[in-house]
Coordinates of C-alpha atoms in Angstrom, one line a residue:
Chain A
X1413 CA 1.3 16.3 28.2
X1414 CA 1.5 19.8 26.4
X1415 CA 4.9 19.7 26.7
X1416 CA 4.9 16.6 24.7
X1417 CA 2.2 17.7 22.6
X1418 CA 4.9 21.4 21.3
X1419 CA 7.5 18.0 21.1
X1420 CA 5.9 16.7 18.1
X1421 CA 4.7 19.6 16.9
X1422 CA 8.3 21.2 16.9
X1423 CA 9.5 18.0 14.4
X1424 CA 6.2 18.5 12.9
X1425 CA 6.9 21.5 11.2
X1426 CA 10.4 20.9 9.9
X1427 CA 9.3 17.5 8.3
X1428 CA 6.9 19.1 6.8
X1429 CA 8.9 21.2 4.9
X1430 CA 10.6 18.8 4.2
X1431 CA 8.3 17.1 2.5
X1432 CA 7.3 20.8 0.9
X1433 CA 11.3 20.9 -0.9
X1434 CA 11.7 17.2 -1.6
X1435 CA 8.8 17.3 -4.3
X1436 CA 9.0 20.9 -4.8
X1437 CA 13.1 19.4 -6.4
X1438 CA 11.5 16.8 -8.1
X1439 CA 9.0 18.9 -10.1
X1440 CA 12.1 21.1 -10.7
X1441 CA 14.0 18.5 -12.5
X1442 CA 11.3 16.4 -14.5
X1443 CA 12.4 16.7 -17.9
X1444 CA 10.9 19.2 -20.6
X1445 CA 8.9 21.8 -18.7
X1446 CA 5.4 22.6 -17.6
X1447 CA 5.4 24.3 -21.7
X1448 CA 7.7 21.9 -23.6
X1449 CA 5.0 20.3 -26.1
X1450 CA 5.2 19.1 -29.7
X1451 CA 4.1 22.7 -31.4
X1452 CA 7.7 24.6 -30.3
X1453 CA 7.1 27.6 -29.0
X1454 CA 8.7 31.0 -29.3
X1455 CA 11.9 32.1 -27.7
X1456 CA 10.3 35.3 -26.3
X1457 CA 6.7 33.8 -25.3
X1458 CA 8.6 30.6 -23.4
X1459 CA 10.8 33.6 -21.8
X1460 CA 6.7 35.0 -20.4
X1461 CA 5.4 32.5 -19.4
X1462 CA 8.7 31.3 -17.1
X1463 CA 8.2 35.3 -16.0
X1464 CA 4.5 34.6 -15.6
X1465 CA 5.3 31.8 -13.6
X1466 CA 8.2 32.4 -11.4
X1467 CA 10.3 30.0 -13.1
X1468 CA 13.1 32.0 -14.6
X1469 CA 13.9 33.4 -10.9
X1470 CA 17.2 31.8 -8.8
X1471 CA 15.3 28.1 -7.4
X1472 CA 15.6 29.6 -3.5
X1473 CA 13.9 33.0 -4.8
X1474 CA 10.9 30.0 -6.4
X1475 CA 11.1 27.8 -3.1
X1476 CA 10.7 30.6 -1.0
X1477 CA 7.9 32.0 -3.0
X1478 CA 6.1 28.2 -3.1
X1479 CA 6.5 27.8 0.8
X1480 CA 5.7 31.1 1.3
X1481 CA 2.0 30.6 -0.7
X1482 CA 0.8 27.5 1.2
X1483 CA 2.1 29.1 4.7
X1484 CA 0.2 32.1 4.2
X1485 CA -2.1 31.6 2.5
X1486 CA -2.6 28.7 1.9
X1487 CA -2.6 29.0 -2.1
X1488 CA -0.4 26.0 -3.7
X1489 CA -0.1 28.7 -7.1
X1490 CA -1.5 28.2 -10.2
X1491 CA -1.7 24.9 -12.6
X1492 CA 0.3 24.4 -15.3
X1493 CA -2.0 22.9 -17.9
X1494 CA -5.3 24.4 -17.2
X1495 CA -4.5 28.1 -18.0
X1496 CA -8.1 29.6 -15.8
X1497 CA -7.1 27.5 -13.4
X1498 CA -5.2 27.2 -10.1
X1499 CA -4.4 23.9 -8.1
X1500 CA -6.6 25.3 -5.1
X1501 CA -9.9 25.0 -7.1
X1502 CA -8.7 21.6 -8.7
X1503 CA -7.7 20.4 -4.7
X1504 CA -11.2 21.4 -3.5
X1505 CA -13.3 20.1 -6.5
X1506 CA -11.1 16.4 -5.2
X1507 CA -11.0 16.6 -1.7
X1508 CA -14.3 17.0 0.2
X1509 CA -15.3 14.1 -1.7
X1510 CA -12.0 11.7 -1.5
X1511 CA -13.0 13.5 2.6
X1512 CA -16.2 11.2 2.3
X1513 CA -15.7 8.2 1.4
X1514 CA -11.8 7.8 2.3
X1515 CA -14.0 8.8 6.3
X1516 CA -16.4 7.0 6.5
X1517 CA -14.0 4.0 4.8
X1518 CA -11.8 4.4 8.2
X1519 CA -14.8 4.6 10.1
X1520 CA -16.3 0.9 8.6
X1521 CA -12.9 -0.6 8.7
X1522 CA -12.1 0.2 12.4
X1523 CA -15.7 -0.3 13.9
X1524 CA -16.4 -3.4 12.2
X1525 CA -12.4 -4.7 12.7
X1526 CA -12.7 -4.1 16.1
X1527 CA -16.2 -5.8 16.3
X1528 CA -15.0 -8.8 15.0
X1529 CA -11.9 -8.6 16.3
X1530 CA -13.7 -8.4 20.1
X1531 CA -16.2 -11.6 18.8
X1532 CA -13.6 -13.6 17.6
X1533 CA -11.2 -13.3 20.6
X1534 CA -14.3 -13.2 23.0
X1535 CA -15.4 -16.2 21.6
X1536 CA -12.0 -18.2 21.5
X1537 CA -12.0 -21.3 18.9
X1538 CA -15.8 -21.3 18.5
X1539 CA -17.5 -21.4 15.1
X1540 CA -17.3 -18.1 15.0
X1541 CA -13.5 -17.6 14.9
X1542 CA -12.2 -19.9 13.0
X1543 CA -14.9 -17.9 10.3
X1544 CA -13.5 -14.6 11.4
X1545 CA -10.3 -15.2 10.9
X1546 CA -10.2 -17.2 7.5
X1547 CA -12.5 -14.1 6.9
X1548 CA -9.9 -12.2 7.2
X1549 CA -6.4 -14.0 6.1
X1550 CA -9.3 -14.3 2.6
X1551 CA -9.7 -10.6 3.0
X1552 CA -6.2 -8.6 4.3
X1553 CA -4.8 -9.2 0.4
X1554 CA -8.1 -7.7 -1.3
X1555 CA -6.8 -3.9 -1.3
X1556 CA -9.0 -2.1 -2.6
X1557 CA -7.9 -2.9 -6.6
X1558 CA -8.6 -6.3 -6.5
X1559 CA -11.3 -5.0 -5.1
X1560 CA -13.2 -2.6 -7.2
X1561 CA -13.0 -5.4 -10.6
X1562 CA -15.4 -7.5 -8.0
X1563 CA -17.6 -5.2 -7.0
X1564 CA -18.8 -3.9 -10.0
X1565 CA -19.3 -7.4 -11.1
X1566 CA -21.3 -8.9 -8.4
X1567 CA -23.2 -5.4 -7.6
X1568 CA -24.1 -4.0 -10.9
X1569 CA -23.1 -6.5 -13.4
X1570 CA -24.8 -9.6 -12.1
X1571 CA -27.0 -8.5 -9.2
X1572 CA -27.8 -4.7 -10.7
X1573 CA -28.1 -3.2 -7.0
X1574 CA -25.5 -0.9 -7.3
X1575 CA -24.9 1.9 -10.0
X1576 CA -21.2 1.5 -11.3
X1577 CA -20.3 4.8 -10.9
X1578 CA -20.8 8.4 -10.4
X1579 CA -21.1 9.9 -7.4
X1580 CA -24.8 11.5 -6.7
X1581 CA -26.3 10.0 -3.5
X1582 CA -25.7 7.3 -0.5
X1583 CA -26.6 4.8 -3.0
X1584 CA -22.5 6.0 -4.9
X1585 CA -20.7 5.9 -1.9
X1586 CA -21.5 1.6 -1.1
X1587 CA -18.9 0.2 -3.5
X1588 CA -15.8 2.7 -2.6
X1589 CA -16.2 2.0 0.7
X1590 CA -16.5 -1.4 0.4
X1591 CA -13.7 -1.4 -1.3
X1592 CA -11.4 0.7 0.5
X1593 CA -12.2 -0.4 4.4
X1594 CA -11.9 -4.3 3.2
X1595 CA -8.8 -4.9 3.8
X1596 CA -7.9 -2.8 6.4
X1597 CA -11.1 -4.0 8.4
X1598 CA -9.6 -7.7 7.6
X1599 CA -6.0 -5.9 10.1
X1600 CA -7.5 -5.1 12.3
X1601 CA -10.4 -7.8 12.9
X1602 CA -6.5 -10.0 13.0
X1603 CA -5.0 -7.2 15.8
X1604 CA -7.7 -6.5 17.8
X1605 CA -8.4 -10.3 17.6
X1606 CA -4.6 -11.6 19.4
X1607 CA -4.6 -8.1 21.2
X1608 CA -7.6 -8.6 22.9
X1609 CA -6.9 -12.9 23.8
X1610 CA -3.4 -11.3 25.2
X1611 CA -5.3 -9.0 27.1
X1612 CA -8.2 -11.6 28.6
X1613 CA -5.6 -13.6 30.1
X1614 CA -3.8 -11.3 31.6
X1615 CA -4.1 -11.0 35.8
X1616 CA -6.5 -7.9 35.8
X1617 CA -8.6 -9.4 34.5
X1618 CA -8.3 -12.1 36.3
X1619 CA -9.0 -9.6 39.5
X1620 CA -12.1 -7.7 36.8
X1621 CA -14.2 -11.4 36.8
X1622 CA -13.0 -12.5 40.4
X1623 CA -14.7 -10.0 42.0
X1624 CA -17.9 -10.6 40.3
X1625 CA -18.4 -8.3 38.0
X1626 CA -21.2 -9.3 34.6
X1627 CA -18.8 -10.9 31.3
X1628 CA -20.3 -7.4 28.6
X1629 CA -18.9 -4.7 32.1
X1630 CA -15.2 -7.1 32.4
X1631 CA -15.4 -7.4 28.5
X1632 CA -16.2 -3.5 27.7
X1633 CA -14.7 -1.7 30.4
X1634 CA -11.7 -3.5 31.4
X1635 CA -10.3 -5.9 28.4
X1636 CA -11.4 -3.1 26.0
X1637 CA -8.5 -0.1 26.8
X1638 CA -5.6 -2.1 26.9
X1639 CA -6.7 -4.3 23.8
X1640 CA -6.8 -1.6 21.4
X1641 CA -2.7 -0.2 21.8
X1642 CA -1.7 -2.1 18.9
X1643 CA -4.6 -0.9 17.1
X1644 CA -4.6 2.5 17.4
X1645 CA -0.7 2.3 16.4
X1646 CA -1.7 0.7 13.1
X1647 CA -4.6 3.1 12.0
X1648 CA -2.3 6.2 11.2
X1649 CA -1.1 4.2 8.1
X1650 CA -4.6 3.0 7.2
X1651 CA -5.8 6.5 7.3
X1652 CA -3.7 7.5 4.9
X1653 CA -3.9 4.0 2.7
X1654 CA -7.4 4.9 1.9
X1655 CA -7.0 9.0 1.0
X1656 CA -4.4 7.6 -1.5
X1657 CA -6.5 4.5 -2.8
X1658 CA -8.6 7.5 -4.0
X1659 CA -6.0 6.8 -6.6
X1660 CA -8.0 3.5 -7.6
X1661 CA -11.5 4.1 -6.5
X1662 CA -12.3 7.3 -8.6
X1663 CA -11.2 5.4 -11.6
X1664 CA -12.9 2.6 -11.1
X1665 CA -16.0 4.2 -9.6
X1666 CA -15.7 7.7 -11.3
X1667 CA -15.8 9.7 -7.6
X1668 CA -14.4 12.5 -9.4
X1669 CA -11.7 12.9 -6.5
X1670 CA -8.7 13.4 -5.9
X1671 CA -7.2 10.4 -6.6
X1672 CA -8.4 10.9 -10.3
X1673 CA -7.2 14.9 -10.6
X1674 CA -3.4 13.2 -9.8
X1675 CA -3.2 10.6 -12.0
X1676 CA -4.3 13.0 -14.8
X1677 CA -2.4 15.3 -13.6
X1678 CA 1.1 13.3 -13.5
X1679 CA -0.2 12.5 -17.6
X1680 CA -0.3 15.7 -18.4
X1681 CA 2.5 16.8 -16.9
X1682 CA 0.8 19.1 -14.3
X1683 CA 3.6 19.1 -11.9
X1684 CA 2.2 21.8 -9.8
X1685 CA -1.5 20.3 -9.0
X1686 CA 0.6 16.3 -8.3
X1687 CA 2.2 19.0 -5.6
X1688 CA -0.1 20.0 -3.8
X1689 CA -1.6 17.3 -4.2
X1690 CA 1.5 15.6 -2.5
X1691 CA 1.8 18.0 0.2
X1692 CA -2.1 18.4 0.8
X1693 CA -1.6 14.2 1.6
X1694 CA 1.0 14.9 3.3
X1695 CA 0.2 17.5 5.8
X1696 CA -2.5 14.6 6.2
X1697 CA -0.6 11.9 7.8
X1698 CA 1.7 14.8 9.0
X1699 CA -1.2 15.8 11.0
X1700 CA -2.6 12.0 11.5
X1701 CA 0.4 10.6 13.8
X1702 CA 0.0 13.4 15.4
X1703 CA -3.0 12.4 16.9
X1704 CA -2.4 8.5 16.8
X1705 CA 0.4 9.0 19.2
X1706 CA -1.0 11.7 21.7
X1707 CA -4.2 9.4 22.1
X1708 CA -1.8 6.5 22.4
X1709 CA 0.0 8.8 25.2
X1710 CA -3.2 9.0 26.7
X1711 CA -4.4 5.1 26.5
X1712 CA -2.4 3.5 27.8
X1713 CA -0.4 4.1 31.0
X1714 CA 2.3 3.1 31.5
X1715 CA 3.8 6.1 29.0
X1716 CA 3.0 9.9 31.1
X1717 CA 5.4 12.6 30.1
Chain B
X818 CA -1.4 -31.4 27.9
X819 CA -1.7 -31.7 24.3
X820 CA 1.1 -30.3 23.0
X821 CA -0.1 -27.9 20.8
X822 CA 2.8 -28.1 18.2
X823 CA 0.8 -31.2 16.3
X824 CA -2.1 -28.2 15.6
X825 CA -0.4 -25.3 14.8
X826 CA 2.2 -27.9 12.3
X827 CA 0.0 -29.0 9.4
X828 CA -2.5 -26.1 7.9
X829 CA 1.1 -23.9 8.0
X830 CA 3.0 -27.1 5.4
X831 CA -0.9 -26.7 3.3
X832 CA -0.2 -23.1 3.3
X833 CA 3.5 -23.4 2.4
X834 CA 2.4 -26.0 0.0
X835 CA -0.4 -23.9 -1.9
X836 CA 1.1 -21.1 -2.7
X837 CA 4.8 -22.3 -3.2
X838 CA 3.3 -24.2 -5.8
X839 CA 1.5 -21.4 -7.4
X840 CA 3.8 -20.1 -7.5
X841 CA 6.6 -22.2 -9.3
X842 CA 3.9 -22.6 -12.2
X843 CA 4.0 -18.7 -12.7
X844 CA 7.6 -18.0 -12.2
X845 CA 7.4 -21.3 -14.8
X846 CA 5.1 -19.6 -17.0
X847 CA 7.1 -16.6 -17.0
X848 CA 10.0 -18.6 -18.4
X849 CA 9.0 -20.5 -20.9
X850 CA 6.1 -18.0 -21.6
X851 CA 7.3 -18.0 -26.2
X852 CA 6.9 -21.3 -26.2
X853 CA 4.1 -22.5 -24.4
X854 CA 1.8 -19.8 -24.9
X855 CA -0.6 -21.4 -26.9
X856 CA -0.9 -16.7 -28.8
X857 CA 0.9 -14.4 -29.8
X858 CA 0.4 -12.1 -26.9
X859 CA 0.3 -9.2 -29.2
X860 CA -1.8 -11.3 -32.6
X861 CA -4.1 -8.8 -33.2
X862 CA -7.0 -10.3 -35.3
X863 CA -10.8 -9.1 -35.4
X864 CA -12.6 -11.9 -37.0
X865 CA -10.9 -13.4 -33.1
X866 CA -12.5 -10.6 -31.5
X867 CA -13.8 -11.2 -27.7
X868 CA -14.4 -15.2 -27.5
X869 CA -15.7 -16.6 -24.7
X870 CA -13.7 -19.2 -22.4
X871 CA -13.8 -22.5 -23.2
X872 CA -16.5 -23.3 -21.2
X873 CA -19.3 -21.7 -23.3
X874 CA -20.9 -21.8 -26.4
X875 CA -19.0 -19.9 -29.3
X876 CA -15.3 -20.7 -27.7
X877 CA -12.6 -21.3 -30.4
X878 CA -9.6 -23.9 -29.7
X879 CA -6.8 -22.3 -29.3
X880 CA -8.3 -19.1 -27.1
X881 CA -8.4 -21.1 -23.8
X882 CA -9.3 -18.3 -21.6
X883 CA -11.2 -15.8 -24.9
X884 CA -10.6 -13.1 -26.4
X885 CA -10.6 -9.6 -26.2
X886 CA -11.8 -6.9 -28.1
X887 CA -8.7 -6.6 -30.0
X888 CA -9.0 -10.2 -30.4
X889 CA -5.8 -11.1 -28.3
X890 CA -5.7 -14.1 -26.4
X891 CA -6.5 -13.7 -22.5
X892 CA -4.5 -16.4 -21.5
X893 CA -1.5 -15.9 -23.3
X894 CA -1.6 -12.1 -22.0
X895 CA -1.7 -13.6 -18.6
X896 CA 1.6 -16.0 -19.4
X897 CA 3.9 -12.9 -20.7
X898 CA 1.6 -9.9 -18.4
X899 CA 3.9 -12.4 -15.3
X900 CA 6.7 -11.6 -17.2
X901 CA 6.4 -8.4 -15.6
X902 CA 4.7 -9.0 -12.8
X903 CA 7.2 -11.2 -11.6
X904 CA 10.8 -9.4 -12.4
X905 CA 9.6 -6.3 -10.7
X906 CA 8.3 -8.5 -6.9
X907 CA 11.8 -9.9 -7.3
X908 CA 14.3 -6.9 -8.1
X909 CA 12.1 -4.8 -6.6
X910 CA 11.5 -7.0 -4.1
X911 CA 15.4 -7.1 -3.2
X912 CA 16.6 -4.5 -3.5
X913 CA 14.5 -3.2 -0.9
X914 CA 15.1 -5.5 1.8
X915 CA 18.6 -4.8 0.8
X916 CA 18.7 -1.4 1.2
X917 CA 16.3 -1.5 4.3
X918 CA 17.9 -4.0 5.9
X919 CA 20.7 -2.7 5.6
X920 CA 19.9 0.7 7.4
X921 CA 18.2 -0.8 9.7
X922 CA 20.8 -3.1 10.8
X923 CA 23.0 -0.2 11.7
X924 CA 20.5 1.7 13.4
X925 CA 19.3 -0.7 15.4
X926 CA 23.4 -2.0 16.3
X927 CA 25.1 0.2 16.1
X928 CA 22.8 3.4 17.8
X929 CA 24.6 7.0 17.8
X930 CA 24.2 8.8 15.2
X931 CA 24.1 6.8 12.7
X932 CA 21.0 5.5 14.3
X933 CA 19.4 9.1 14.5
X934 CA 19.9 10.4 10.9
X935 CA 18.4 6.9 9.8
X936 CA 15.7 7.5 12.4
X937 CA 14.8 10.7 11.2
X938 CA 15.4 9.4 8.0
X939 CA 13.2 7.2 7.8
X940 CA 10.4 10.1 10.3
X941 CA 10.3 12.0 7.3
X942 CA 9.2 9.2 4.8
X943 CA 6.7 8.1 6.5
X944 CA 5.1 11.3 5.4
X945 CA 4.7 10.5 1.8
X946 CA 2.2 9.1 0.5
X947 CA 3.0 5.5 -0.9
X948 CA 0.9 5.3 -3.4
X949 CA 1.0 9.3 -5.0
X950 CA 5.0 9.3 -4.5
X951 CA 5.3 6.2 -6.5
X952 CA 3.2 8.3 -9.1
X953 CA 5.4 10.9 -8.5
X954 CA 8.5 9.7 -9.0
X955 CA 7.2 7.4 -12.4
X956 CA 6.4 11.2 -13.5
X957 CA 9.9 12.7 -12.7
X958 CA 11.3 9.9 -14.3
X959 CA 9.8 9.1 -17.3
X960 CA 7.5 5.1 -17.8
X961 CA 9.7 2.2 -18.2
X962 CA 11.1 -0.3 -15.8
X963 CA 13.1 1.2 -14.3
X964 CA 11.3 3.8 -13.0
X965 CA 8.6 1.1 -11.3
X966 CA 10.7 -0.1 -9.9
X967 CA 12.9 3.3 -8.6
X968 CA 9.4 3.8 -6.9
X969 CA 8.9 0.6 -5.9
X970 CA 12.6 0.7 -3.4
X971 CA 11.8 4.4 -3.1
X972 CA 8.8 4.2 -1.3
X973 CA 8.5 1.5 0.8
X974 CA 12.5 0.6 2.2
X975 CA 11.3 2.2 5.2
X976 CA 9.1 -0.6 5.8
X977 CA 12.3 -3.1 6.1
X978 CA 13.9 -0.7 7.9
X979 CA 11.4 0.2 11.0
X980 CA 11.4 -3.5 11.3
X981 CA 14.4 -4.4 11.6
X982 CA 16.0 -1.9 14.0
X983 CA 14.3 -2.7 16.4
X984 CA 14.8 -6.6 15.5
X985 CA 18.2 -5.4 15.9
X986 CA 18.4 -3.7 19.1
X987 CA 16.4 -6.5 21.4
X988 CA 18.9 -8.3 19.1
X989 CA 22.0 -6.6 19.9
X990 CA 21.4 -6.1 24.0
X991 CA 21.1 -9.5 24.1
X992 CA 23.8 -11.5 27.1
X993 CA 25.4 -13.4 22.9
X994 CA 26.1 -10.1 21.5
X995 CA 28.7 -9.3 24.7
X996 CA 29.8 -12.3 24.9
X997 CA 31.0 -12.0 21.2
X998 CA 32.6 -8.4 22.1
X999 CA 34.6 -9.8 24.7
X1000 CA 35.6 -12.6 22.4
X1001 CA 37.0 -9.7 19.5
X1002 CA 34.9 -9.8 17.3
X1003 CA 34.9 -6.3 15.7
X1004 CA 30.8 -4.9 15.6
X1005 CA 31.0 -4.7 11.7
X1006 CA 31.5 -8.7 12.0
X1007 CA 29.1 -9.1 14.8
X1008 CA 26.4 -7.3 13.3
X1009 CA 27.1 -9.5 9.9
X1010 CA 27.5 -13.5 11.6
X1011 CA 25.6 -12.9 15.1
X1012 CA 22.7 -10.4 14.7
X1013 CA 21.6 -11.1 11.2
X1014 CA 21.1 -14.6 11.1
X1015 CA 18.8 -14.4 14.2
X1016 CA 16.5 -11.4 12.0
X1017 CA 16.9 -13.3 8.9
X1018 CA 13.6 -14.6 9.5
X1019 CA 12.4 -11.4 9.3
X1020 CA 13.6 -10.6 6.9
X1021 CA 12.1 -13.2 4.8
X1022 CA 8.7 -13.3 6.1
X1023 CA 8.9 -8.9 4.8
X1024 CA 10.4 -9.8 2.2
X1025 CA 7.9 -12.2 0.9
X1026 CA 5.4 -9.8 1.9
X1027 CA 7.4 -7.0 0.0
X1028 CA 7.2 -9.3 -3.4
X1029 CA 3.2 -9.2 -3.4
X1030 CA 3.2 -5.2 -2.5
X1031 CA 5.9 -4.8 -5.4
X1032 CA 3.1 -6.1 -7.8
X1033 CA 0.3 -4.7 -6.7
X1034 CA 1.9 -1.6 -7.0
X1035 CA 3.2 -2.3 -10.9
X1036 CA -0.1 -3.1 -12.1
X1037 CA -1.3 -0.5 -10.5
X1038 CA 0.6 1.8 -11.7
X1039 CA 0.5 0.2 -15.3
X1040 CA -4.1 0.5 -15.0
X1041 CA -2.8 4.1 -14.6
X1042 CA -1.2 4.3 -17.5
X1043 CA 2.1 4.6 -15.6
X1044 CA 4.1 2.2 -16.6
X1045 CA 6.0 0.0 -19.8
X1046 CA 4.7 0.7 -22.7
X1047 CA 1.4 -0.2 -23.9
X1048 CA 3.7 -3.4 -26.3
X1049 CA 3.9 -5.1 -23.8
X1050 CA 1.4 -7.7 -21.2
X1051 CA 0.7 -6.0 -18.3
X1052 CA -1.9 -7.2 -15.5
X1053 CA -2.9 -4.3 -14.3
X1054 CA -3.1 -3.4 -18.4
X1055 CA -5.3 -5.5 -18.9
X1056 CA -7.3 -5.6 -16.0
X1057 CA -7.5 -1.1 -17.1
X1058 CA -8.7 -3.1 -20.5
X1059 CA -11.3 -5.4 -19.1
X1060 CA -13.1 -3.1 -17.9
X1061 CA -14.3 -1.0 -20.5
X1062 CA -15.1 -4.1 -21.7
X1063 CA -16.6 -6.0 -19.2
X1064 CA -20.0 -5.5 -20.6
X1065 CA -19.5 -7.7 -23.4
X1066 CA -16.8 -10.1 -22.0
X1067 CA -16.3 -10.1 -18.1
X1068 CA -13.3 -12.6 -18.7
X1069 CA -11.1 -9.8 -20.4
X1070 CA -11.6 -8.3 -17.0
X1071 CA -12.2 -11.5 -14.5
X1072 CA -9.1 -13.9 -15.5
X1073 CA -5.8 -11.3 -15.5
X1074 CA -7.7 -10.2 -11.4
X1075 CA -8.0 -14.0 -10.0
X1076 CA -4.4 -14.0 -10.9
X1077 CA -3.4 -10.8 -9.4
X1078 CA -5.4 -11.9 -6.5
X1079 CA -3.9 -15.7 -6.3
X1080 CA -0.1 -14.8 -7.2
X1081 CA -0.4 -11.4 -3.7
X1082 CA -2.7 -13.8 -1.8
X1083 CA 0.6 -16.1 -2.9
X1084 CA 3.7 -14.0 -1.6
X1085 CA 1.5 -13.0 1.5
X1086 CA 1.1 -17.0 2.6
X1087 CA 4.7 -18.2 1.5
X1088 CA 5.6 -14.8 4.3
X1089 CA 3.4 -16.5 7.1
X1090 CA 4.5 -20.2 6.1
X1091 CA 7.8 -19.1 6.8
X1092 CA 7.9 -16.8 9.2
X1093 CA 6.0 -19.8 11.7
X1094 CA 8.6 -22.6 10.0
X1095 CA 11.6 -20.2 11.2
X1096 CA 10.6 -18.9 14.6
X1097 CA 12.6 -21.2 16.8
X1098 CA 9.4 -21.2 20.3
X1099 CA 7.0 -23.4 17.0
X1100 CA 9.4 -25.3 15.9

């Protein structure tokens, strides 16, 4: 097991480096430097600016110092647009918010999705099953981009129950979390249901029932664990989507997360911020996929390292 | 024992009809937009601003779904917006499909070093957060139709490559492939005439799914103002504008939203329906 984890880490670290280098090269090749503006800057000023931000160094040196800054101090450098703010400050402001509703949405999607899927599978072909399947087919194509405006219309404008935007307390969390989790909850419910149905017809479940175990125990102890395998391999992409969904959610609900900062920096050509956020989310993705892989190996008895 | 196939068949037909019907309607609307749109989608007229849809008091004939705060007709803008949505769906969807499928087939059938290179690429790509990476690409490439299409292809080809690679691996291990080889077929020929037709159902299902995703990605990019110029109407742009005036005119937000939802739903249901139809087990 330990050697497997080390082997995966050995792949994860170069992947992260490639991610950083590709983002850097992309940003470097972008037309118009960060100091291009309508007002033509005097060449001397431009040269000084470039020197200050290290933009006149050769490319390999720029990449090297950028990577070293991240590795040694977790420092993403200064913002190119806001002169007095570093990328770290901008990330530190938005990221906790994004992480809060991202993780909450993830928890809701997994708990409700698995619960619904198991219930539908256990009562196969009942009314509950049909309702669950119908709801999840519809909800699966309700990405946050469609879900968010619907929620605002219903709960803020028509019913007046929830605040339409802001980030001040738990009542502000509800709509972002529902918007982000709905489509993933539906997918997880569908995957759980079909995998649970398959497991319930397998031999070890028949054995468990034959030896007289209570149904509850059969489901929770013997069926649920193997049925979770396909769900687990879906969790990696789901988690990433919760974090990147921030782009839509922040604008819709004015939650002030990292997505708003990212879009603003794209519109302002603040390449340093874009790079920092992309790399941070990329690193999270790599880390989460690693965790999912290890979890998978831990649950599936057929995989032994 | 009763044959279960009859139970499966009926809802598939309905699903295909409904989703296909909506998409055909949309294609017609996009093709005939200049002739069937009741108003000029860009014509601003402050005297006709924020007209409600036709069933509410104060509606004007000719503005069936109402007008936005600049007096532009909502229905005409939706019809014209269908053009960009469908172009992006078709072009980006097809390109993604062709590139991803080709790489997936090569990796899954040839194995060896092509597989190692392609799979490593896919692994690295998985670390790029999709929507963020699309926005980053647009920021680098500049806005415009080409940039949107490139961004979608770049972030989504791995979806095809991964699935098709796995399928090609399963198919490649089957006896009929070995027979083709024994019969003297070149590897390339075997891949194109034996493997490809057998993974086609999966490709079609993924393709329609991808088209729905392309529509959503384009809408998100328009929504955050990073799509094409603001002159041509886009669904995402309409949703973004409708959002700001939703207290006074809900219809500016709701109608493009419904159109977007139905389109994405139709693409995904078309995919599911076609997959079931092509599935030899269910056929």
